[in-house]
mmCIF file of C-alpha atoms in Angstrom:
data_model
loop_
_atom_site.group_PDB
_atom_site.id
_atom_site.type_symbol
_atom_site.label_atom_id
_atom_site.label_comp_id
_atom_site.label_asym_id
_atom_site.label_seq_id
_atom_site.Cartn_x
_atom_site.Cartn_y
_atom_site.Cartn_z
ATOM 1 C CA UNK A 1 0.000 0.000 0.000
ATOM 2 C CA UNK A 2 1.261 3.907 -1.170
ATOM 3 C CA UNK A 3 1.598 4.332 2.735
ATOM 4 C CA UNK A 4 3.666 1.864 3.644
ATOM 5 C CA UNK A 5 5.935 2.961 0.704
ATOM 6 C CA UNK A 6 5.898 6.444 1.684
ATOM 7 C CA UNK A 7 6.958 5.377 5.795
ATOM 8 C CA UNK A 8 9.795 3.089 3.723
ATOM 9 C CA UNK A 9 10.775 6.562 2.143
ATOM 10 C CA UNK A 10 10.856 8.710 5.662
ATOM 11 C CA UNK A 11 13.108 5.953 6.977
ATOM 12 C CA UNK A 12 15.378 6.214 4.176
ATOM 13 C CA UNK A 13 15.058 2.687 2.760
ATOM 14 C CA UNK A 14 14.599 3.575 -0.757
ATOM 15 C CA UNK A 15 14.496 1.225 -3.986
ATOM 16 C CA UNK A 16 16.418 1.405 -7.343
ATOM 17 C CA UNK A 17 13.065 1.942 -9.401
ATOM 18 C CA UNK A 18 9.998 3.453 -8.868
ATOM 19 C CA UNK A 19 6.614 2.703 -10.634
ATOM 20 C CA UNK A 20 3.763 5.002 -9.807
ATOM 21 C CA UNK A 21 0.588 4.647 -12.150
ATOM 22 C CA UNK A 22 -3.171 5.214 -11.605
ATOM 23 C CA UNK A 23 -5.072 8.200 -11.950
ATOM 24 C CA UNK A 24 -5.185 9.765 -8.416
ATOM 25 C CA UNK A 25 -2.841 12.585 -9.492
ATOM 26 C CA UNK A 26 -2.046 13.148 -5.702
ATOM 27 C CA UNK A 27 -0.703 9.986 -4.751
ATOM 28 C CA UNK A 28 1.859 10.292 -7.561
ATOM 29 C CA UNK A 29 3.146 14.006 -6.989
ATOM 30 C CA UNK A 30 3.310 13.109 -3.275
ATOM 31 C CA UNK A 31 5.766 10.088 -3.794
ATOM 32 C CA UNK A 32 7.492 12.150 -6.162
ATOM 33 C CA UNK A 33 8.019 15.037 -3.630
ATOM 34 C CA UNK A 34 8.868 12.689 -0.577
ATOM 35 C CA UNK A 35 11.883 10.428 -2.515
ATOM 36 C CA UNK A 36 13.093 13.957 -3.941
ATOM 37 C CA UNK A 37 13.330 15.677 -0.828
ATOM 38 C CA UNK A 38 14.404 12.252 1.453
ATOM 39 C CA UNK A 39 17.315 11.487 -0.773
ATOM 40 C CA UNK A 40 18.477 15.073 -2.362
ATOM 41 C CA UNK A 41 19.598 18.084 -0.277
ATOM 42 C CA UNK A 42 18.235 21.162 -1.709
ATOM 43 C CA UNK A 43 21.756 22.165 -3.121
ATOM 44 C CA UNK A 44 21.883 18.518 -4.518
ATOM 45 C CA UNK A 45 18.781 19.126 -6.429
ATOM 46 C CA UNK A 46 20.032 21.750 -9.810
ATOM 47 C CA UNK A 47 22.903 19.250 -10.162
ATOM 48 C CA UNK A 48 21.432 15.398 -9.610
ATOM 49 C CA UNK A 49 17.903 15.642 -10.287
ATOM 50 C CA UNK A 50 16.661 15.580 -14.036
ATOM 51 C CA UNK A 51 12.683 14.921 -15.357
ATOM 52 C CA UNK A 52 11.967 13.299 -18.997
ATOM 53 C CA UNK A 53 8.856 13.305 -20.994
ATOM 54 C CA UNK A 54 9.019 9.513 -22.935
ATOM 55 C CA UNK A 55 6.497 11.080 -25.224
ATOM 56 C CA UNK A 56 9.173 13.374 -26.467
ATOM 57 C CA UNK A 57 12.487 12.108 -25.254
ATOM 58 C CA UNK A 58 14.037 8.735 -25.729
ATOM 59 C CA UNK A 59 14.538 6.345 -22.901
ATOM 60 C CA UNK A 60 17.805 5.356 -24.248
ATOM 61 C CA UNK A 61 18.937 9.600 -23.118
ATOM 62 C CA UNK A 62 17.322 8.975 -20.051
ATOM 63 C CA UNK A 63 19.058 5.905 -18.990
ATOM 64 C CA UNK A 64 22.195 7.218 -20.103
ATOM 65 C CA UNK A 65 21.841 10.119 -17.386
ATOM 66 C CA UNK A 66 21.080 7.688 -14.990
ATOM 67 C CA UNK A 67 24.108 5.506 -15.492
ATOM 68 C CA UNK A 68 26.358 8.725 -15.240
ATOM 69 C CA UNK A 69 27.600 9.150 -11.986
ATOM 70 C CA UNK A 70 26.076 12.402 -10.054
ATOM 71 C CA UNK A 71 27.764 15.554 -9.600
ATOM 72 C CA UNK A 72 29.146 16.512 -6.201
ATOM 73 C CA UNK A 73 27.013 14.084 -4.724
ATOM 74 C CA UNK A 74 26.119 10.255 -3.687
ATOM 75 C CA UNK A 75 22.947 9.909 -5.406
ATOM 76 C CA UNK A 76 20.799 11.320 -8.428
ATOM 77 C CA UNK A 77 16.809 11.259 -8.995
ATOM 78 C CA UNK A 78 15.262 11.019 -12.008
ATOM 79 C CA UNK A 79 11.657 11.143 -13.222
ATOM 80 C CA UNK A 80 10.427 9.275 -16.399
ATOM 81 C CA UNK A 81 7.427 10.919 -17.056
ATOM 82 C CA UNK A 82 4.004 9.266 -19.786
ATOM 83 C CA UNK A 83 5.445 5.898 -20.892
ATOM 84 C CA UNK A 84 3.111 5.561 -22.814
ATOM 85 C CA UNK A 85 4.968 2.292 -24.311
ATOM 86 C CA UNK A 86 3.247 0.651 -21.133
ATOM 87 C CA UNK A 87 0.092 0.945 -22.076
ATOM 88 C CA UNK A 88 -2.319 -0.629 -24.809
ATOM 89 C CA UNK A 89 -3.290 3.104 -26.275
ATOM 90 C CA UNK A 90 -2.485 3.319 -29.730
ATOM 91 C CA UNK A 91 -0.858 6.821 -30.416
ATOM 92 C CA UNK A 92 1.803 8.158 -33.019
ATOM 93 C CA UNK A 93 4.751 7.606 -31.034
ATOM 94 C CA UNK A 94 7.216 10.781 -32.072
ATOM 95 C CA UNK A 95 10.571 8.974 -30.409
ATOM 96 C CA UNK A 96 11.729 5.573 -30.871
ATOM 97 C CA UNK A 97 12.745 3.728 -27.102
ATOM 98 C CA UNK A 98 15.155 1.213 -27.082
ATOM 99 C CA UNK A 99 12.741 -1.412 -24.499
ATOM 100 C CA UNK A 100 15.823 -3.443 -25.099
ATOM 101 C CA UNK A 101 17.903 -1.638 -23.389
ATOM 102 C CA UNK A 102 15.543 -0.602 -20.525
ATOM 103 C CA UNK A 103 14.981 -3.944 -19.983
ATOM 104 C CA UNK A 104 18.777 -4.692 -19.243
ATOM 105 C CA UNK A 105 18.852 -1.491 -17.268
ATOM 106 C CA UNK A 106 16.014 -3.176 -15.282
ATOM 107 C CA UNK A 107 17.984 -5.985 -14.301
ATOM 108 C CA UNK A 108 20.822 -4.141 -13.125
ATOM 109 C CA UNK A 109 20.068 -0.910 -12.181
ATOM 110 C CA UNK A 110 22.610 1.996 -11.422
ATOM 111 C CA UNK A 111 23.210 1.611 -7.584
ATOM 112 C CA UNK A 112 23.609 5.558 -7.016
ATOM 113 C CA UNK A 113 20.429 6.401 -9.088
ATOM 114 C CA UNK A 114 16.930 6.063 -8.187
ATOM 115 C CA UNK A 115 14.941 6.178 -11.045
ATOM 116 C CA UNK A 116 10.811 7.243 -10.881
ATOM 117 C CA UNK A 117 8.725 5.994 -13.750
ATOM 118 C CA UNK A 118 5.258 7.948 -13.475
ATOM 119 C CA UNK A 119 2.481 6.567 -15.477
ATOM 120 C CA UNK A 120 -0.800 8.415 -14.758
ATOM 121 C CA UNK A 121 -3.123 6.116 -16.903
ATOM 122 C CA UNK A 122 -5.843 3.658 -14.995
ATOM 123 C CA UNK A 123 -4.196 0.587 -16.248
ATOM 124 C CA UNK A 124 -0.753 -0.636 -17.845
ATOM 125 C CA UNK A 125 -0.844 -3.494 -20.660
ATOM 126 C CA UNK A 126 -0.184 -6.131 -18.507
ATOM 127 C CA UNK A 127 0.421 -8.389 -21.731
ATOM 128 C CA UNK A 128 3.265 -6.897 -22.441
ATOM 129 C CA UNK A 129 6.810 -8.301 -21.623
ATOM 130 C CA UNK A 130 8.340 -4.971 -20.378
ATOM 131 C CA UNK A 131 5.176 -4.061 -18.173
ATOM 132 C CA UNK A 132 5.883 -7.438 -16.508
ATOM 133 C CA UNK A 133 9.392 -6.941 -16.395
ATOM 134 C CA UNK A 134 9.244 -3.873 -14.703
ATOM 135 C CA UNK A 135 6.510 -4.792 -12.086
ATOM 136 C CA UNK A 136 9.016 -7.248 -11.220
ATOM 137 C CA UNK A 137 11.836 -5.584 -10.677
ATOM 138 C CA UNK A 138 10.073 -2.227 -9.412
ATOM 139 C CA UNK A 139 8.771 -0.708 -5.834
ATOM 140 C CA UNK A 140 5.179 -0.368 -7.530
ATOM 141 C CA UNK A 141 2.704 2.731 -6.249
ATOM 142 C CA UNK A 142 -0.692 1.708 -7.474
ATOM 143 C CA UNK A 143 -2.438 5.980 -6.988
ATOM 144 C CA UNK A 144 -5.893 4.540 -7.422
ATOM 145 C CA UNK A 145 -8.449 5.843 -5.040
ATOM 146 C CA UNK A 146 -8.241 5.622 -1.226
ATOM 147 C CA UNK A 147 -11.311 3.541 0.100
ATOM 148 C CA UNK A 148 -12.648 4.904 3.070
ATOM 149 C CA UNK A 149 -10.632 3.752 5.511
ATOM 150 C CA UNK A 150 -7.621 4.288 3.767
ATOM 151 C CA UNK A 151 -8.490 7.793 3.407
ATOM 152 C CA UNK A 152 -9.104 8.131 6.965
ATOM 153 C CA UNK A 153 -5.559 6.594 8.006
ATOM 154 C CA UNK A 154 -4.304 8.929 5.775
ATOM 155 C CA UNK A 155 -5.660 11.951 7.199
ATOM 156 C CA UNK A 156 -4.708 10.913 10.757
ATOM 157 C CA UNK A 157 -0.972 10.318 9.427
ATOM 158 C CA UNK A 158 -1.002 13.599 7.741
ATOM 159 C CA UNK A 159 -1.651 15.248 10.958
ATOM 160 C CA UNK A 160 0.297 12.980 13.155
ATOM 161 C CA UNK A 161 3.361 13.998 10.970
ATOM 162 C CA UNK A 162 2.290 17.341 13.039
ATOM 163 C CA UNK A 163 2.080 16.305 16.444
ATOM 164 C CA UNK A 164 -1.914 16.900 15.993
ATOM 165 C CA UNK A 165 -4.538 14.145 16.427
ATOM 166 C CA UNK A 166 -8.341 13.778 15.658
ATOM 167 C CA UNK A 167 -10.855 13.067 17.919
ATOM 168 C CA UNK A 168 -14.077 11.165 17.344
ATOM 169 C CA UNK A 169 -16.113 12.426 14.597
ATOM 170 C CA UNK A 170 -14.001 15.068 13.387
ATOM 171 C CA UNK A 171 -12.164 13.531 10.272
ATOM 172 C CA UNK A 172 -15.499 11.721 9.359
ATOM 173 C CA UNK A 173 -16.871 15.959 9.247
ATOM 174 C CA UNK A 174 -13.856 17.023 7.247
ATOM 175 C CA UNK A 175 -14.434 13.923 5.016
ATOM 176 C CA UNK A 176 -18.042 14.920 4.250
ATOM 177 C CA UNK A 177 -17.417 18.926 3.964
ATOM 178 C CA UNK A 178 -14.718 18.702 1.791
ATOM 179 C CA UNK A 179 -15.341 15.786 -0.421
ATOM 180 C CA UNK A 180 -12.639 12.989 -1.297
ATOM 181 C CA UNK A 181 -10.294 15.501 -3.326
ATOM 182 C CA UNK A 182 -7.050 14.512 -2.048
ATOM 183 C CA UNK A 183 -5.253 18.076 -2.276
ATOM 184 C CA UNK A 184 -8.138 19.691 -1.219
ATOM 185 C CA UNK A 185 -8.085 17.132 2.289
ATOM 186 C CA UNK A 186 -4.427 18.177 2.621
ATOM 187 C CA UNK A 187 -4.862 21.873 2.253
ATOM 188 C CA UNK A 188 -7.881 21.947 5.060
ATOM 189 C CA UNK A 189 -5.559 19.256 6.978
ATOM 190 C CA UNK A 190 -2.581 21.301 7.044
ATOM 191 C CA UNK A 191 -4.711 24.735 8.414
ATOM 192 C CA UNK A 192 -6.304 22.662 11.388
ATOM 193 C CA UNK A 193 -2.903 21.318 12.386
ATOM 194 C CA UNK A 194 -1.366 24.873 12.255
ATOM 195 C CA UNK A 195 -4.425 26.069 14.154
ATOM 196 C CA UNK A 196 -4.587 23.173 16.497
ATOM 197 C CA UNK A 197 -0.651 23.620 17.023
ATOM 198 C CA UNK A 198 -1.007 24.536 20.796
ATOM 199 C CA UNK A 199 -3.955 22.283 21.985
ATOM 200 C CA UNK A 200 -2.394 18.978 19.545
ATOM 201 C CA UNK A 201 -6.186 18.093 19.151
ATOM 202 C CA UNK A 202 -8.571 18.834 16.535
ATOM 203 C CA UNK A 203 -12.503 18.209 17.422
ATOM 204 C CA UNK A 204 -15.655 18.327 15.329
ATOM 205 C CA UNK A 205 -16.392 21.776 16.215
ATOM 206 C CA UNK A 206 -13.173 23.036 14.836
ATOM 207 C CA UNK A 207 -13.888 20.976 11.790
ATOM 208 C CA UNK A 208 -16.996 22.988 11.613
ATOM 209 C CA UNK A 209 -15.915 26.519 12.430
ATOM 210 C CA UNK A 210 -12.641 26.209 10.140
ATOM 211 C CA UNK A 211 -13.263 23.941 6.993
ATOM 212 C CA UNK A 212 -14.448 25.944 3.566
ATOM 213 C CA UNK A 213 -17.053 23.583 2.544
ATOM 214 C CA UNK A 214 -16.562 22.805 -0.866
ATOM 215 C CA UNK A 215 -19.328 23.596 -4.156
ATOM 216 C CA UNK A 216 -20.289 19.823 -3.897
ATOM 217 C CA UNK A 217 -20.642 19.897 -0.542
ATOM 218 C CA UNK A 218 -22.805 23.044 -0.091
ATOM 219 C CA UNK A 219 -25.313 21.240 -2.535
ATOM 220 C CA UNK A 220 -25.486 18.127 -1.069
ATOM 221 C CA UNK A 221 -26.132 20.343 2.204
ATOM 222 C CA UNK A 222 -29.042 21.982 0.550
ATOM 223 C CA UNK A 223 -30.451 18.777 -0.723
ATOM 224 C CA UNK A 224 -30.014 17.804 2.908
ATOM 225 C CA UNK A 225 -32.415 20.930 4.342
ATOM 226 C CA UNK A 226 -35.145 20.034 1.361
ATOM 227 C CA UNK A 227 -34.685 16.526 2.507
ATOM 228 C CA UNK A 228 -35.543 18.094 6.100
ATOM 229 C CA UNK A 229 -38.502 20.041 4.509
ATOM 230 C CA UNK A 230 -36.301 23.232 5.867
ATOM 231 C CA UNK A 231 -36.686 25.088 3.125
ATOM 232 C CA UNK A 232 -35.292 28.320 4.855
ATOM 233 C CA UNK A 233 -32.337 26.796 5.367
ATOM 234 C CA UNK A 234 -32.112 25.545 1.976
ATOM 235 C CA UNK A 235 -32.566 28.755 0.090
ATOM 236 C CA UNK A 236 -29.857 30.417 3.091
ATOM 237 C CA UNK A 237 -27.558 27.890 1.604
ATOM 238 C CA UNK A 238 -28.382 29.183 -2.114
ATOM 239 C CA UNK A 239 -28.358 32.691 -1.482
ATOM 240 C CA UNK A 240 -24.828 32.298 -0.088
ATOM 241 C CA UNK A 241 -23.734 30.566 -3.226
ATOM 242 C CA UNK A 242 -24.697 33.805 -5.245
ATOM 243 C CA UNK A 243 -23.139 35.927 -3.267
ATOM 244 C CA UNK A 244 -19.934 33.679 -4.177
ATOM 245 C CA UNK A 245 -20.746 34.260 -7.705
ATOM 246 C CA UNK A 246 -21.261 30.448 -8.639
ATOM 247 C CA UNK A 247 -23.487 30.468 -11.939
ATOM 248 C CA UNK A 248 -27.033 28.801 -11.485
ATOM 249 C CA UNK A 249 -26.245 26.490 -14.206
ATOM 250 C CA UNK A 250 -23.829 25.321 -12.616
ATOM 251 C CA UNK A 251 -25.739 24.537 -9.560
ATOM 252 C CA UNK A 252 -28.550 23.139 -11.256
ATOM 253 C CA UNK A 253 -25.953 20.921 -13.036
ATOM 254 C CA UNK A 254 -24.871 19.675 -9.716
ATOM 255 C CA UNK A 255 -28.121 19.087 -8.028
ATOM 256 C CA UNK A 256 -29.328 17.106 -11.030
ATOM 257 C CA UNK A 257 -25.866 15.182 -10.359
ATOM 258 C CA UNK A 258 -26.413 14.525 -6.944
ATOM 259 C CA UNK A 259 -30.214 13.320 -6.944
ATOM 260 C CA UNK A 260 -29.093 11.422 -10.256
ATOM 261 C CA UNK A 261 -26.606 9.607 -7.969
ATOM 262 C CA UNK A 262 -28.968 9.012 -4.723
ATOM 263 C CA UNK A 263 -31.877 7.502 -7.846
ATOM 264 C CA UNK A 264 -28.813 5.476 -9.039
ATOM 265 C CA UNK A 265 -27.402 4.281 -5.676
ATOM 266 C CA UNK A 266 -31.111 3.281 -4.315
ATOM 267 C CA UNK A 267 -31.885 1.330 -7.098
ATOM 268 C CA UNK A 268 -28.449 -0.379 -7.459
ATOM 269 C CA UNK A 269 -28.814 -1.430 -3.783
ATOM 270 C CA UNK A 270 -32.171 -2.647 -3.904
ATOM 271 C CA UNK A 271 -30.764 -5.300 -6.513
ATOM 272 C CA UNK A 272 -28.359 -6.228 -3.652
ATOM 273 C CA UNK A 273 -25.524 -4.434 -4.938
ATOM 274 C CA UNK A 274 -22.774 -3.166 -1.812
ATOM 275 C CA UNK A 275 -21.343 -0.068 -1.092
ATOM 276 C CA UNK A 276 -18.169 -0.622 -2.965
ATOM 277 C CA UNK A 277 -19.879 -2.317 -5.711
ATOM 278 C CA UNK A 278 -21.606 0.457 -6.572
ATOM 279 C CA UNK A 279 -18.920 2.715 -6.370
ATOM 280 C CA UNK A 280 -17.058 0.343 -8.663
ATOM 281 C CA UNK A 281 -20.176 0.532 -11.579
ATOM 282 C CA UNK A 282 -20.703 4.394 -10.871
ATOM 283 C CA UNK A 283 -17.287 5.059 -10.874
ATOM 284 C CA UNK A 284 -17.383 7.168 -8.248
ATOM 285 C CA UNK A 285 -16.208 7.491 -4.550
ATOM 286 C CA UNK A 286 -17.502 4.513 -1.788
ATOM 287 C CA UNK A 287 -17.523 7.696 0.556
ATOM 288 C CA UNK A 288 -19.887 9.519 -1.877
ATOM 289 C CA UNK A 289 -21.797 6.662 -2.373
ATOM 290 C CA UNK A 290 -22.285 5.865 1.440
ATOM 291 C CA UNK A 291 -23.404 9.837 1.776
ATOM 292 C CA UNK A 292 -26.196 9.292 -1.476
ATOM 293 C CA UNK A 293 -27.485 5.791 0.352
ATOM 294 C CA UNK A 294 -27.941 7.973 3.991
ATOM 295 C CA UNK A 295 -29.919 10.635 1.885
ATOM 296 C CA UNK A 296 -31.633 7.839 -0.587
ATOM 297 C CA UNK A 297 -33.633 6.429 2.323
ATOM 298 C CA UNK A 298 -35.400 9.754 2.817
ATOM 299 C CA UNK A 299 -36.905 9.462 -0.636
ATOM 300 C CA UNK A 300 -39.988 6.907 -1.938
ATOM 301 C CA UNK A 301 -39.218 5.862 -5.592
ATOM 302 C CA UNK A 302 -41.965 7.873 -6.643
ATOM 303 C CA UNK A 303 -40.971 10.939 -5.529
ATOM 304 C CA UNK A 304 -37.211 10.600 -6.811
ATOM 305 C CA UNK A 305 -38.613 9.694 -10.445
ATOM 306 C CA UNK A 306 -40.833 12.981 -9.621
ATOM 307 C CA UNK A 307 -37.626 15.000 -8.669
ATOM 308 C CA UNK A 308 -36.017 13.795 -11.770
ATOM 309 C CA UNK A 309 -38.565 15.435 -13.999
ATOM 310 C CA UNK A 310 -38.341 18.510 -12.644
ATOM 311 C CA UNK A 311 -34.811 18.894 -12.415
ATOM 312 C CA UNK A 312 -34.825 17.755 -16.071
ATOM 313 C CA UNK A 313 -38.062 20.401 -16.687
ATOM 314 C CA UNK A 314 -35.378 23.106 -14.907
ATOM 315 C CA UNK A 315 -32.355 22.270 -17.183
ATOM 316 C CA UNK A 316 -34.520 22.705 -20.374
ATOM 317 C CA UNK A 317 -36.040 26.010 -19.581
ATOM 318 C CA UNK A 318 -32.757 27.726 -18.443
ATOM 319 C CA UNK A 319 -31.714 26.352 -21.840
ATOM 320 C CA UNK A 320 -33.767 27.446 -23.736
ATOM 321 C CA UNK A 321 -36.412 30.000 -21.889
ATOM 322 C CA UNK A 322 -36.220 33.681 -21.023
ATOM 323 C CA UNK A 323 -36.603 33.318 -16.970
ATOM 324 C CA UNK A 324 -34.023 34.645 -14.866
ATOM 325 C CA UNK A 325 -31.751 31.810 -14.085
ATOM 326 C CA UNK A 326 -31.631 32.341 -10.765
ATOM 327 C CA UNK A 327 -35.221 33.014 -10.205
ATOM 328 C CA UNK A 328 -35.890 29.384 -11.704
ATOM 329 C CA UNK A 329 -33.555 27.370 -9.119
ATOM 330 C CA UNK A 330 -35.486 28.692 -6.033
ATOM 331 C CA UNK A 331 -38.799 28.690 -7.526
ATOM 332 C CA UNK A 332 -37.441 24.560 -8.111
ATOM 333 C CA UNK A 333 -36.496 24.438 -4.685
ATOM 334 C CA UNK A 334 -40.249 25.186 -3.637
ATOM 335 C CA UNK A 335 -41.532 22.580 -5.297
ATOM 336 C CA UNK A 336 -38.716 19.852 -4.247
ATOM 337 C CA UNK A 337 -39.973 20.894 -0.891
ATOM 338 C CA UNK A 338 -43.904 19.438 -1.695
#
C-alpha cells in the first residue's frame, strides 16, 4: 500500500526503481516530492535531479543520465514521465525507445540512481513483456483511489506527521465537507494542524468553524435541508452561493448530479448491490456513495422519479427559456420541498 511505501521513504530505505501509475494525481506528486526531498539536499537538487517526458524524449537519453555518476554528490533522482509504451493506447509515437535496453537497465540498475517511472493512466498493458518486467523488478505505487478507511488513516498520518490528532467524529466531518479531493483534504488538513498547534487536538467543532465547505458539498447540504422540509435553510444555503458568484447552471448541473446519484445508488442497492460495488459501476467514490445511500432512504421511488422530472423540466427552460436563471432554481427548490 502507497503508505507503507511512503513510511519506507521517511526511513530512508529507498528502492532502485519506482513505478507510480493510476489516476489519483495526488498519490503520484506526493511520492514524487517525498523520494526527492528524502534522498536530495536542496543544493543537490540543480545538479542530480533531471525529469523526462518519454512522449518526447528517448529512454535510451534517459538511462544514459542515470548511469552517469552524479555531480558533487552520492545519489541522483530522475523522473520518467508518460510511458506511454506501457500501455495498450495506440498513439503516433514521435521517439523511438530502445525497451531493449531498458529492460537490461532493469535488471541491473545503477546503484547511485533512483529512477521514478510515473504513469498516470488507470491501467498498464499487462500483456506486455516490459510491463511485466518492470513490475518485477520495481517498488510499484498503485495511486488509485483511497477507500474509506484508507483515506481516513491517511488523514490521521497527515496530521500525526504534526504532532496533531483527531478526535471522534471530526475527520469523518472534514471527510463529508470537503469531499474525497485529495489536495483539497491536505490543504484543510494542514490549516487545522497549524491552528490546532497549541492544543495537539482537533474536534468536530473546529472541523466545523474552520473547513471551507466545498461547491459539492454546499449542494449536497441543501439537498439535505429540502430533505428536512427546511426550506429556509435551503434557500440560506443558495443565497450564499450567489453571493460567491457560482453560476445557477452550474448549480442546477450539480443538483441534477447529486439526486441522479442518490436515484442510481437506491436502485443499485435494492438489486443487492454493496457499497463498494456500486462505487465500482458508478465510478465514483464509496464515501460519496455511502453519503447518497444515507440521503436515498429519505426518498420513496416515486418521488425521486418525480424530482427527476423537474430537475430535467429546470435544465430545459434555463436552456432554452427567457426566466431569470436564478429566479428558476429557487422557484425549483419550492416545489422539491412538496
Amino acid at each position: 500500500m502507497v503508505l507503507d511505501i511512503w513510511r519506507k521513504i521517511k526511513q530512508k530505505e529507498t528502492a532502485p526503481i519506482y513505478l507510480l501509475y493510476g489516476t489519483e494525481a495526488f498519490l503520484i506528486n506526493e511520492t514524487k516530492q517525498l523520494l526527492l526531498n528524502h534522498i536530495l539536499d536542496e543544493e543537490e537538487k540543480d545538479f542530480n535531479f533531471s525529469a523526462y517526458d518519454l512522449e518526447e524524449t528517448p529512454i535510451d537519453v534517459a538511462l544514459e543520465d542515470a548511469e552517469t555518476f552524479p555531480f558533487l554528490g552520492e545519489r541522483k533522482v530522475l523522473f520518467l514521465h508518460n510511458p506511454v509504451f506501457l500501455t495498450a493506447e495506440k498513439t503516433k509515437e514521435k521517439v523511438d525507445h530502445n525497451l531493449a535496453k531498458f529492460e537490461a537497465y532493469l535488471k541491473e540498475p545503477a546503484p547511485y540512481t533512483v529512477l521514478v517511472i510515473s504513469a498516470p493512466y488507470e491501467k498498464l498493458d499487462e500483456r506486455k513483456r516490459i510491463t511485466k518486467e518492470l513490475k518485477k523488478c520495481a517498488e510499484v505505487v498503485e495511486a488509485k483511489k483511497l477507500n474509506e478507511h484508507e483515506l481516513k488513516g491517511w488523514v490521521k498520518e497527515r496530521a500525526k506527521s504534526s504532532g496533531i490528532e483527531f478526535e471522534g467524529n471530526a475527520i469523518d466531518q472534514l471527510l463529508a465537507l470537503v469531499g474525497t479531493n485529495m489536495f483539497m483534504i491536505t490543504s484543510e488538513v494542514d490549516k487545522l494542524a497549524l491552528y490546532a498547534a497549541e492544543q495537539k487536538k482537533i474536534d468536530v467543532s473546529l472541523v466545523e468553524k474552520l473547513v471551507a465547505r466545498s461547491l459539492e458539498q454546499n449542494i449536497f447540504t441543501l439537498i439535505e435541508k429540502v430533505v428536512q422540509r427546511r426550506l429556509d435553510e435551503a434557500l440560506r444555503i443558495y443565497y450564499d452561493l450567489l453571493k460567491q458568484n457560482e453560476e445557477p447552471i452550474k448549480i442546477l448541473a450539480l443538483l441534477s448530479g447529486q439526486f441522479r446519484l442518490i436515484y442510481q445508488v437506491k436502485e443499485l442497492s435494492r438489486r443487492g448491490y454493496g457499497q463498494q460495488q456500486i462505487a465500482g459501476y458508478l465510478k465514483t467514490h464509496p464515501f460519496r456513495v455511502k453519503l447518497a445511500l444515507g440521503q436515498a432512504n429519505k426518498f420513496t421511488d416515486e418521488e425521486l422519479a418525480h424530482l427527476m422530472e423537474l430537475l430535467a423540466e429546470a435544465d430545459y427552460q434555463m436552456k432554452t427559456g427567457g426566466m431569470n436563471k436564478s429566479l428558476l432554481i429557487e422557484m425549483l427548490l419550492f416545489k422539491l420541498k412538496k
